CSV table of C-alpha atoms in Angstrom, one decimal:
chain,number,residue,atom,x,y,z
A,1,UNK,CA,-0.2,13.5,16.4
A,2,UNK,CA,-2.7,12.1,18.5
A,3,UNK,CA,-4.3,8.4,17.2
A,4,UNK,CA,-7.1,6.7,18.2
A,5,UNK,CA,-8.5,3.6,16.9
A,6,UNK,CA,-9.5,3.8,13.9
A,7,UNK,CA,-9.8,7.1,13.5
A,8,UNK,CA,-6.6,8.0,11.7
A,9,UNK,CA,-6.7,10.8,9.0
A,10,UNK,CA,-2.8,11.1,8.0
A,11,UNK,CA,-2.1,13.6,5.4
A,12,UNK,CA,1.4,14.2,3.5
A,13,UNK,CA,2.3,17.0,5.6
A,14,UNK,CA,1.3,16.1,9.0
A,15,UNK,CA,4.3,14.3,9.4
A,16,UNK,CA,6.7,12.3,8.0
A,17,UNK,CA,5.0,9.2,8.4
A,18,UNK,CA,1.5,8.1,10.0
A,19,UNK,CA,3.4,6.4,13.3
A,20,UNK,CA,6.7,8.6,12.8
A,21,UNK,CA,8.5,6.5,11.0
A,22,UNK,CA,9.0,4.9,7.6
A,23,UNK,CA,6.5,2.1,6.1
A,24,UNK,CA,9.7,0.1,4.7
A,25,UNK,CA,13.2,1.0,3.7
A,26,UNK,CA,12.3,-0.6,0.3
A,27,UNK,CA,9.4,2.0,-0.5
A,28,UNK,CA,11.9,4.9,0.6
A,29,UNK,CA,14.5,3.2,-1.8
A,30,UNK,CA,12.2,3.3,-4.7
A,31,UNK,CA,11.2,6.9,-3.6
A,32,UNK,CA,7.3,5.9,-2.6
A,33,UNK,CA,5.6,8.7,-0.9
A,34,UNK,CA,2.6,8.1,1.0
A,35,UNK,CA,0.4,10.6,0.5
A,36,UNK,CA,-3.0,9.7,2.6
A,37,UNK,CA,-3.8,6.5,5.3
A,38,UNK,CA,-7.2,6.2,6.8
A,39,UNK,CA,-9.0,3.1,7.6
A,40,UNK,CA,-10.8,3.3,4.8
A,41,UNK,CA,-8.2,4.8,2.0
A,42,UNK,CA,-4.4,4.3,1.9
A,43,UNK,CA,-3.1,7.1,-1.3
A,44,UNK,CA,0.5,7.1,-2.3
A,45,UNK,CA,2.7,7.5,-5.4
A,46,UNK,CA,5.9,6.9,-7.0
A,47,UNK,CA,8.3,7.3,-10.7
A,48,UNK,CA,9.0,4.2,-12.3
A,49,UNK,CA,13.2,4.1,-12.0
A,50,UNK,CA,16.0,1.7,-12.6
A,51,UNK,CA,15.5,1.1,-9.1
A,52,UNK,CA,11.8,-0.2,-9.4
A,53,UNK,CA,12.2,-1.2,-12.7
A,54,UNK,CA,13.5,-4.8,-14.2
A,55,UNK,CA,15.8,-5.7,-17.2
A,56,UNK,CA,13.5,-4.3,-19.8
A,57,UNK,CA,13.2,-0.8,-18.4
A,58,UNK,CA,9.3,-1.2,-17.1
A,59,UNK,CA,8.0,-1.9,-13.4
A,60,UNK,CA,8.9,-4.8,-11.9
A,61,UNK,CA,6.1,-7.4,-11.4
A,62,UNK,CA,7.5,-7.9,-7.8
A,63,UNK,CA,7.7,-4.1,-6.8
A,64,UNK,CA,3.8,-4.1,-7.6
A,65,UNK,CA,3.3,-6.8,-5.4
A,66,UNK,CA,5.4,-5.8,-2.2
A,67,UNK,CA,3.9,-2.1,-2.4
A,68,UNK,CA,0.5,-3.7,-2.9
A,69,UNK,CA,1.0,-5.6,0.6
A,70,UNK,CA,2.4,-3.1,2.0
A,71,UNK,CA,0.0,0.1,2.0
A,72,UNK,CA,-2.8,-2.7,2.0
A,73,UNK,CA,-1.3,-4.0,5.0
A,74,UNK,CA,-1.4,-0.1,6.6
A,75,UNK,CA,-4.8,0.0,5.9
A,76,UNK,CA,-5.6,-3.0,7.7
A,77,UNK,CA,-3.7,-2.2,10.7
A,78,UNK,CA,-5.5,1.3,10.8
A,79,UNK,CA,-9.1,-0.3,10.5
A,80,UNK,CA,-7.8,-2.9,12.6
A,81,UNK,CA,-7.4,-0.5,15.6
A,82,UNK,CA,-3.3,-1.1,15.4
A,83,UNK,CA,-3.2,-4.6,16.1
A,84,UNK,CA,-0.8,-6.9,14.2
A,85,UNK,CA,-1.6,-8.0,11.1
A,86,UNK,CA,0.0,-10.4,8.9
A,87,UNK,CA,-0.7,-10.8,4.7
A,88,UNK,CA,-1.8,-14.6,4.2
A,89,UNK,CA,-2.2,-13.8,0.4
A,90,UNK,CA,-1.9,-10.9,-2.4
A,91,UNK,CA,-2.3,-11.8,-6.0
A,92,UNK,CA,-1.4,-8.9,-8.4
A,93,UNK,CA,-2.3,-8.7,-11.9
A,94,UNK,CA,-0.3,-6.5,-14.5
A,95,UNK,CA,-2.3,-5.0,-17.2
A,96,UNK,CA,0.3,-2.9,-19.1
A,97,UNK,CA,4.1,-1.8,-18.4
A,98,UNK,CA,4.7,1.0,-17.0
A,99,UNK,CA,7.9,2.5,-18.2
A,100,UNK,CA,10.8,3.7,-16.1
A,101,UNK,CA,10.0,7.8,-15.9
A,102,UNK,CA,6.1,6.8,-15.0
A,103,UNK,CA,4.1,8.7,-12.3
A,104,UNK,CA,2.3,6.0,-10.6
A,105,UNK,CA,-0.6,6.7,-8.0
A,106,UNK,CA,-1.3,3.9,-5.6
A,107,UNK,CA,-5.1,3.6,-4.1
A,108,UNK,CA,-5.6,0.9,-1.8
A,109,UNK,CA,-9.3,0.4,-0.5
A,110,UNK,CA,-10.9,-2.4,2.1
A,111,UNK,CA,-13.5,-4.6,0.0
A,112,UNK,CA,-13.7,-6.5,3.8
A,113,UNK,CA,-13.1,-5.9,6.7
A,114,UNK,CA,-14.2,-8.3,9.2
A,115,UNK,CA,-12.7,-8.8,13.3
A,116,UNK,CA,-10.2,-11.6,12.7
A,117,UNK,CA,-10.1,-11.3,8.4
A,118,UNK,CA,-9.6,-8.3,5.9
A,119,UNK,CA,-9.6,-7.7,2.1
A,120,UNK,CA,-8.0,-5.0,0.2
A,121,UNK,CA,-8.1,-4.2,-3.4
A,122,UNK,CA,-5.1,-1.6,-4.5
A,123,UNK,CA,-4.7,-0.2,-7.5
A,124,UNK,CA,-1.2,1.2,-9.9
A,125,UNK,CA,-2.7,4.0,-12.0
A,126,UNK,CA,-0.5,6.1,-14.1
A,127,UNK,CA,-0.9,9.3,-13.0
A,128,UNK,CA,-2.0,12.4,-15.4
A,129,UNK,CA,1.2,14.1,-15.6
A,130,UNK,CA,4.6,12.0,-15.1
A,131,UNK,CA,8.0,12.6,-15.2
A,132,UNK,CA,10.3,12.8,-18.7
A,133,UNK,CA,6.4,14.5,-20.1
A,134,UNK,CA,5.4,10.4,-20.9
A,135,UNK,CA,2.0,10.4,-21.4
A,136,UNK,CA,-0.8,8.7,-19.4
A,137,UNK,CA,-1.4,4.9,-20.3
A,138,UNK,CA,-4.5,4.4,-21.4
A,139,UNK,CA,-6.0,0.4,-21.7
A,140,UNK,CA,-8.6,-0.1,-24.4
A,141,UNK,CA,-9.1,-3.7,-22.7
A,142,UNK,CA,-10.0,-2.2,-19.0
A,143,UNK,CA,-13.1,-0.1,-18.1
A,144,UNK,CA,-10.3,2.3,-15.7
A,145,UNK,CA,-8.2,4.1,-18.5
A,146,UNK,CA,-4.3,3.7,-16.7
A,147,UNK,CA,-4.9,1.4,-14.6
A,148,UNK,CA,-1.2,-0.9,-14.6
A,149,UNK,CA,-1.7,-3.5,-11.9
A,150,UNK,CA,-4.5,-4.6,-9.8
A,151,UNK,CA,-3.7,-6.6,-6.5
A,152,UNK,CA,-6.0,-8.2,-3.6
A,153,UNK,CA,-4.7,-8.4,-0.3
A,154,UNK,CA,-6.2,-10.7,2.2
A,155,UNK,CA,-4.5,-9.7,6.0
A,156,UNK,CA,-5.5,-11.8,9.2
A,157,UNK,CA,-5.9,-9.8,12.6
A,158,UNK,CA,-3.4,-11.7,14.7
A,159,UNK,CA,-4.8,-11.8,18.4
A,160,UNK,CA,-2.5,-10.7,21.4
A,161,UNK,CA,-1.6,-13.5,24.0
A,162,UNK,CA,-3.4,-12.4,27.3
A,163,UNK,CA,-0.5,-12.7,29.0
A,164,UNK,CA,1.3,-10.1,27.3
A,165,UNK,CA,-0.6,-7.7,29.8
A,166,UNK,CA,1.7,-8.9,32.6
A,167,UNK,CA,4.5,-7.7,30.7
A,168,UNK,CA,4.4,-4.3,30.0
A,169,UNK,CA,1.6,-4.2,28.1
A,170,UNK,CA,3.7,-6.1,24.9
A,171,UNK,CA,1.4,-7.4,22.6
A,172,UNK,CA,2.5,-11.2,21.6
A,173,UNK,CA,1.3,-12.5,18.8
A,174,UNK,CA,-0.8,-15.8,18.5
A,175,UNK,CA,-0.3,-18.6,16.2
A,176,UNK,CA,-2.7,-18.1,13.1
């Protein structure tokens, strides 16, 4: 698959994974499956299991967060161009459990996206039909029926070291 900038349109079925590899080991032990990364939409999804899932048999508050970082951290490499980028902040905000059987779509959109400074928003929906026939959340209290967590994601673009040309063409990251 050829890439370009920012340019990326990765589908589930192009191949395994936008850069032919996983995103994390974590997300394939939970069983996430991205489904769509662009640099201006990052789609995924996953069930709620006992591997996601903490002592009371609901999604774990810090699963929310790492996937948050992490497909809002693919978008901002896409829209980046692929340069490094490293999370200086996510705050998540859990709205309702999901139980462990839950179908739960991930959306992850930029709010910024500046040269040196991004902002995503992602979003934990229960999806319409889910595993074990549970039915779809719905929040009287949010304006998004479903909606289970809500994280920002603020990513700095990390500059290369002009040096790093000499050598191969390795990128080395600067201090932030």
């Amino acid at each position: 698959m050829a890439v370009s900038n920012s340019s990326l349109e990765w589908k589930k079925g192009d191949s395994l994974y936008p850069f032919g590899q996983s995103l994390s080991p974590v997300l394939d032990f939970i069983g996430f499956e991205l489904e769509r990364a662009s640099a201006t939409l990052i789609e995924g999804r996953f069930v709620v299991s006992e591997r996601s899932a903490q002592l009371y048999g609901v999604l774990h508050g810090g699963i929310s967060a790492f996937i948050s970082e992490s497909v809002g951290s693919l978008g901002a490499i896409i829209a980046s161009g692929f340069q490094q980028v490293a999370g200086v902040e996510v705050s998540t905000s859990h709205l309702q459990p999901a139980p462990v059987g839950m179908e739960i779509e991930v959306k992850a959109t930029p709010i910024h996206i500046g040269r040196k400074l991004q902002v995503w928003e992602v979003k934990l929906i229960s999806a319409k039909s889910s595993h074990n026939n549970l039915p779809k959340q719905r929040s009287s209290k949010t304006s998004e029926p479903g909606l289970i967590a809500v994280s920002k994601l603020t990513a700095s673009v990390l500059s290369s070291n002009p040096a790093a040309k000499s050598q191969d063409a390795k990128k080395i990251p600067s201090k932030l």
